[in-house]
mmCIF file of C-alpha atoms in Angstrom:
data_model
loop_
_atom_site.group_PDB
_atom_site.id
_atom_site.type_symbol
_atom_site.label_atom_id
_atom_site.label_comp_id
_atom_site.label_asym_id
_atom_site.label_seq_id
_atom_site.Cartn_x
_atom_site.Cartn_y
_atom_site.Cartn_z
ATOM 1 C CA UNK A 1 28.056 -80.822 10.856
ATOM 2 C CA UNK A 2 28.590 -83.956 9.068
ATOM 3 C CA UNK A 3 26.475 -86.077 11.709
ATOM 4 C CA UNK A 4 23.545 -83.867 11.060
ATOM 5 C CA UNK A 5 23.974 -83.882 7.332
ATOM 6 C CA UNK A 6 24.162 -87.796 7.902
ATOM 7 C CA UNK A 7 21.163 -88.329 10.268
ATOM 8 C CA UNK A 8 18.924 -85.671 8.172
ATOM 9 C CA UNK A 9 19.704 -87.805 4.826
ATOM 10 C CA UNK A 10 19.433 -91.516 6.618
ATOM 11 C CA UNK A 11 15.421 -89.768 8.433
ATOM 12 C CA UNK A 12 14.679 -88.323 4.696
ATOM 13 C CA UNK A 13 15.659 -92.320 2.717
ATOM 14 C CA UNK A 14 13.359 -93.957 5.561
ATOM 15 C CA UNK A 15 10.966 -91.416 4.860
ATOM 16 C CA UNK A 16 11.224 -92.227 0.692
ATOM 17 C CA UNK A 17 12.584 -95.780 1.115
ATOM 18 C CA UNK A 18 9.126 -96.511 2.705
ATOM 19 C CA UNK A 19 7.140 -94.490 0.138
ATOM 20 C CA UNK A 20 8.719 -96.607 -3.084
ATOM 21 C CA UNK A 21 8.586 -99.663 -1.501
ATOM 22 C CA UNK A 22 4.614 -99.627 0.313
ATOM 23 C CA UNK A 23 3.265 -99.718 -2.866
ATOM 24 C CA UNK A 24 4.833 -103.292 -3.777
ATOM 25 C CA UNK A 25 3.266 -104.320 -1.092
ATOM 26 C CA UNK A 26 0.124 -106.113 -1.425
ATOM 27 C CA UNK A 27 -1.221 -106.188 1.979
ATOM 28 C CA UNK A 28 -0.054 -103.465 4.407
ATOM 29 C CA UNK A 29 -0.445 -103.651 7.821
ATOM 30 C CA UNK A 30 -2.294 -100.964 9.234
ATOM 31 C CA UNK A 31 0.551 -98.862 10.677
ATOM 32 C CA UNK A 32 2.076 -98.631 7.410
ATOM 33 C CA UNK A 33 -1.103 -97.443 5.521
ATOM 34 C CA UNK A 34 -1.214 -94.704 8.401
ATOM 35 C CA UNK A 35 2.188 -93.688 8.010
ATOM 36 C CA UNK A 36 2.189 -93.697 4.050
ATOM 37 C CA UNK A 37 -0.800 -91.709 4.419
ATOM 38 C CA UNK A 38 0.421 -89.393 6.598
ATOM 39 C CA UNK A 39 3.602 -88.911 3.988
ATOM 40 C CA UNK A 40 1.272 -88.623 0.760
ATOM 41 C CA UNK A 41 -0.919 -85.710 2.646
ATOM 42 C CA UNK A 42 2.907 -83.362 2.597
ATOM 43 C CA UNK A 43 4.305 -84.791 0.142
ATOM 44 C CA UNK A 44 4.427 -82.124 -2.064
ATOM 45 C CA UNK A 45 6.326 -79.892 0.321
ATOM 46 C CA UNK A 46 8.652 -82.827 1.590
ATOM 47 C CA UNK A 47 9.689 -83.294 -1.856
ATOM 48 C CA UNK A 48 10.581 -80.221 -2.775
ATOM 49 C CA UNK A 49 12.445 -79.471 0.626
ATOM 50 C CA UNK A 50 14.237 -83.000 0.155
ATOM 51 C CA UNK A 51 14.982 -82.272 -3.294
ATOM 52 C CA UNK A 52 16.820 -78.996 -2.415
ATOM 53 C CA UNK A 53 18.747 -80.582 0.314
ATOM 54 C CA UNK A 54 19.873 -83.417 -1.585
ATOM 55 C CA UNK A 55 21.080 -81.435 -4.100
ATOM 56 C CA UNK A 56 23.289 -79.135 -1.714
ATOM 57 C CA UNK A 57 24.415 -82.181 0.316
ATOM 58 C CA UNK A 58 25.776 -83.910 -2.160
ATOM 59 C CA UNK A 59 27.891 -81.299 -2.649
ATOM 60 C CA UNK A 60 28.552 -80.018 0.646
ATOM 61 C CA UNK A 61 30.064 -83.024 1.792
ATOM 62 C CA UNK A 62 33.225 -83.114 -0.325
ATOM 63 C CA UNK A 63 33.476 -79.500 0.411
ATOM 64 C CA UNK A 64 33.153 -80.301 4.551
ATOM 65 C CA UNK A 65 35.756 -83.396 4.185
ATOM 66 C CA UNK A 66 38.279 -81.888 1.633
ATOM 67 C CA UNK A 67 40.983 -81.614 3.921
ATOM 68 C CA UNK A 68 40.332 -85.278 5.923
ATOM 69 C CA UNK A 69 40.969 -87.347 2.253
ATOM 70 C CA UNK A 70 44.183 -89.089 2.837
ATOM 71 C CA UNK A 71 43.118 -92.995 2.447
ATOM 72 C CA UNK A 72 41.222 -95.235 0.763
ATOM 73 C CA UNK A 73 38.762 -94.864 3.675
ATOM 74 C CA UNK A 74 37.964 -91.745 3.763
ATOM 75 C CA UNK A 75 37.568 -91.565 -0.037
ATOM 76 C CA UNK A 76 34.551 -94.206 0.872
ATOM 77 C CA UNK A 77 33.124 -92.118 3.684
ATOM 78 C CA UNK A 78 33.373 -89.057 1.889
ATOM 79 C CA UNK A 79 31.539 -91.226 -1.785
ATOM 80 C CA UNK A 80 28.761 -93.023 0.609
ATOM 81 C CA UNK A 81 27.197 -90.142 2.133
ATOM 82 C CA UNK A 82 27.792 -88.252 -1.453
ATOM 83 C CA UNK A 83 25.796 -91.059 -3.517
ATOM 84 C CA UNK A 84 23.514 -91.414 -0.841
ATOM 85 C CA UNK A 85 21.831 -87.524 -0.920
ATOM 86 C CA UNK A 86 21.882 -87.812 -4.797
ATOM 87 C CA UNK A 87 19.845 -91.278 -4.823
ATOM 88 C CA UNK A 88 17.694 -89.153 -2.563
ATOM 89 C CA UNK A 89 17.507 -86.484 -4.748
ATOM 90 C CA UNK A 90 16.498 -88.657 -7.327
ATOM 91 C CA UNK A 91 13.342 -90.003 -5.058
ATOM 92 C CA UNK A 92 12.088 -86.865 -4.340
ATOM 93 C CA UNK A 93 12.279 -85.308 -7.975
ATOM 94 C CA UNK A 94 9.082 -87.115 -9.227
ATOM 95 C CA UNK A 95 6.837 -85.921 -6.444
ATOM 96 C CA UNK A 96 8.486 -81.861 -6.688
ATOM 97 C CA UNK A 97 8.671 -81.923 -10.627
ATOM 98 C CA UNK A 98 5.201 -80.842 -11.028
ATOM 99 C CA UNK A 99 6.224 -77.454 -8.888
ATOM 100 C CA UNK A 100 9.026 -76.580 -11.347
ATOM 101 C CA UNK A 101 7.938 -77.837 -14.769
ATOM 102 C CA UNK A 102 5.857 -74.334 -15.625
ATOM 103 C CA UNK A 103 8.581 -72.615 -15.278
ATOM 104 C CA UNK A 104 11.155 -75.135 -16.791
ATOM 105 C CA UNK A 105 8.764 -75.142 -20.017
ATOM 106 C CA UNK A 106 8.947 -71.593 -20.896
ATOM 107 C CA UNK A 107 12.991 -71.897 -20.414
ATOM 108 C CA UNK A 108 13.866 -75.117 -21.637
ATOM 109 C CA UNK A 109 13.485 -76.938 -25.352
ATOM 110 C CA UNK A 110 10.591 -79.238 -25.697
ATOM 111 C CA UNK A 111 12.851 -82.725 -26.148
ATOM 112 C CA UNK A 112 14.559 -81.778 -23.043
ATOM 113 C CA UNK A 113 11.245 -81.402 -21.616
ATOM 114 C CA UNK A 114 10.180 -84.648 -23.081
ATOM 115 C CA UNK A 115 13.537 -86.485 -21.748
ATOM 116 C CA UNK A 116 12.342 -85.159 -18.358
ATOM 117 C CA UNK A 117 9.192 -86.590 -18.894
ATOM 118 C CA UNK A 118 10.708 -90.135 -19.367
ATOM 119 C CA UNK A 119 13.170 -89.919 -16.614
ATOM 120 C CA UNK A 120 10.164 -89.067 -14.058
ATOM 121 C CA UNK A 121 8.277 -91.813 -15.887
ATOM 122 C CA UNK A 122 11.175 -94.488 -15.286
ATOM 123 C CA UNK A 123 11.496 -93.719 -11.566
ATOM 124 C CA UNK A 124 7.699 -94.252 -11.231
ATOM 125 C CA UNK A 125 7.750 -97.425 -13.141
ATOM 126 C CA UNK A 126 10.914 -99.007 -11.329
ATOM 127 C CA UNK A 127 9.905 -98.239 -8.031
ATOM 128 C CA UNK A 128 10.729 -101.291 -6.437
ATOM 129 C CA UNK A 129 14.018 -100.827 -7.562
ATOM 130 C CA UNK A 130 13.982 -97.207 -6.525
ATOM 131 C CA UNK A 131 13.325 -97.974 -2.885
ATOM 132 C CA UNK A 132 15.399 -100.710 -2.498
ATOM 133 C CA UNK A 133 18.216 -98.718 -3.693
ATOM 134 C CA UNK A 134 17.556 -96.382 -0.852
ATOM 135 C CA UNK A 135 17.099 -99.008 1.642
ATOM 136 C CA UNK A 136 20.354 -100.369 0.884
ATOM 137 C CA UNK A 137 21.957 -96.789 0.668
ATOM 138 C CA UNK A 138 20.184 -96.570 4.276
ATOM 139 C CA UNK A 139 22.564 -100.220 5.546
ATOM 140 C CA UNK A 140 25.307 -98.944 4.093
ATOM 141 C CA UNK A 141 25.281 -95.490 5.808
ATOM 142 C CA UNK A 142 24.764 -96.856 9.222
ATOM 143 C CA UNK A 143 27.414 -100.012 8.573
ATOM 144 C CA UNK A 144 30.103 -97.143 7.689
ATOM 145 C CA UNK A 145 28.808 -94.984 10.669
ATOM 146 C CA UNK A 146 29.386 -97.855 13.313
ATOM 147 C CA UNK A 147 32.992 -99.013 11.803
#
């Protein structure tokens, strides 16, 4: 279960890793243009699909390794893969906000609405920084896989 947990969340950071970073990019090949293309045409329901699966994989994973914690490594294996679905929930939640903010504004108050505002503004400002998180979050994943 974990292995399919792990592969799913490595596929869905290429799959945002690539979106952050193409756009600091000056001149894509064409392959890349295709592919980010082909991403930005289903985005919207990739987003909100990787948004609910980062969400319960973060959380699943402690819950599917609970009784395997005995060292300092498996504290690391069990962190990685946890840190890695949450950095991937936080690239999809600018592209899937849009589907939930009607109903979030009737609910919520207006400065949390605001504050959610800035937070989706910050990701799509930084990025660069975004994507390279989730490229690194991609090496580290598949350095702890093959140890």
């Amino acid at each position: 279960m974990l292995g399919l947990l792990g592969l799913i969340t490595l596929c869905a950071l290429a799959v945002f890793s690539l979106l952050y970073l193409s756009s600091s990019i000056p001149k894509k090949p064409p392959a890349l243009e295709k592919a980010v293309r082909v991403i930005k045409a289903k985005i919207d329901d990739i987003a909100v699909v990787t948004l609910l699966y980062g969400f319960v994989a973060a959380f699943a994973v402690p819950l599917l390794l609970a009784g395997q914690l005995t060292s300092g490594a498996t504290i690391a294996a069990m962190l990685l893969p946890m840190f890695a679905n949450l950095v991937l929930f936080l690239m999809a939640l600018p592209y899937a906000f849009h589907r939930f903010e009607p109903a979030l504004k009737e609910k919520m108050n207006a400065a949390i609405m605001t504050e959610l505002h800035n937070l989706m503004g910050w990701i799509t400002t930084n990025e660069k920084y975004v994507g390279a998180l989730g490229a690194i979050m991609i090496l580290l994943c598949l350095g702890m896989s093959a140890v």
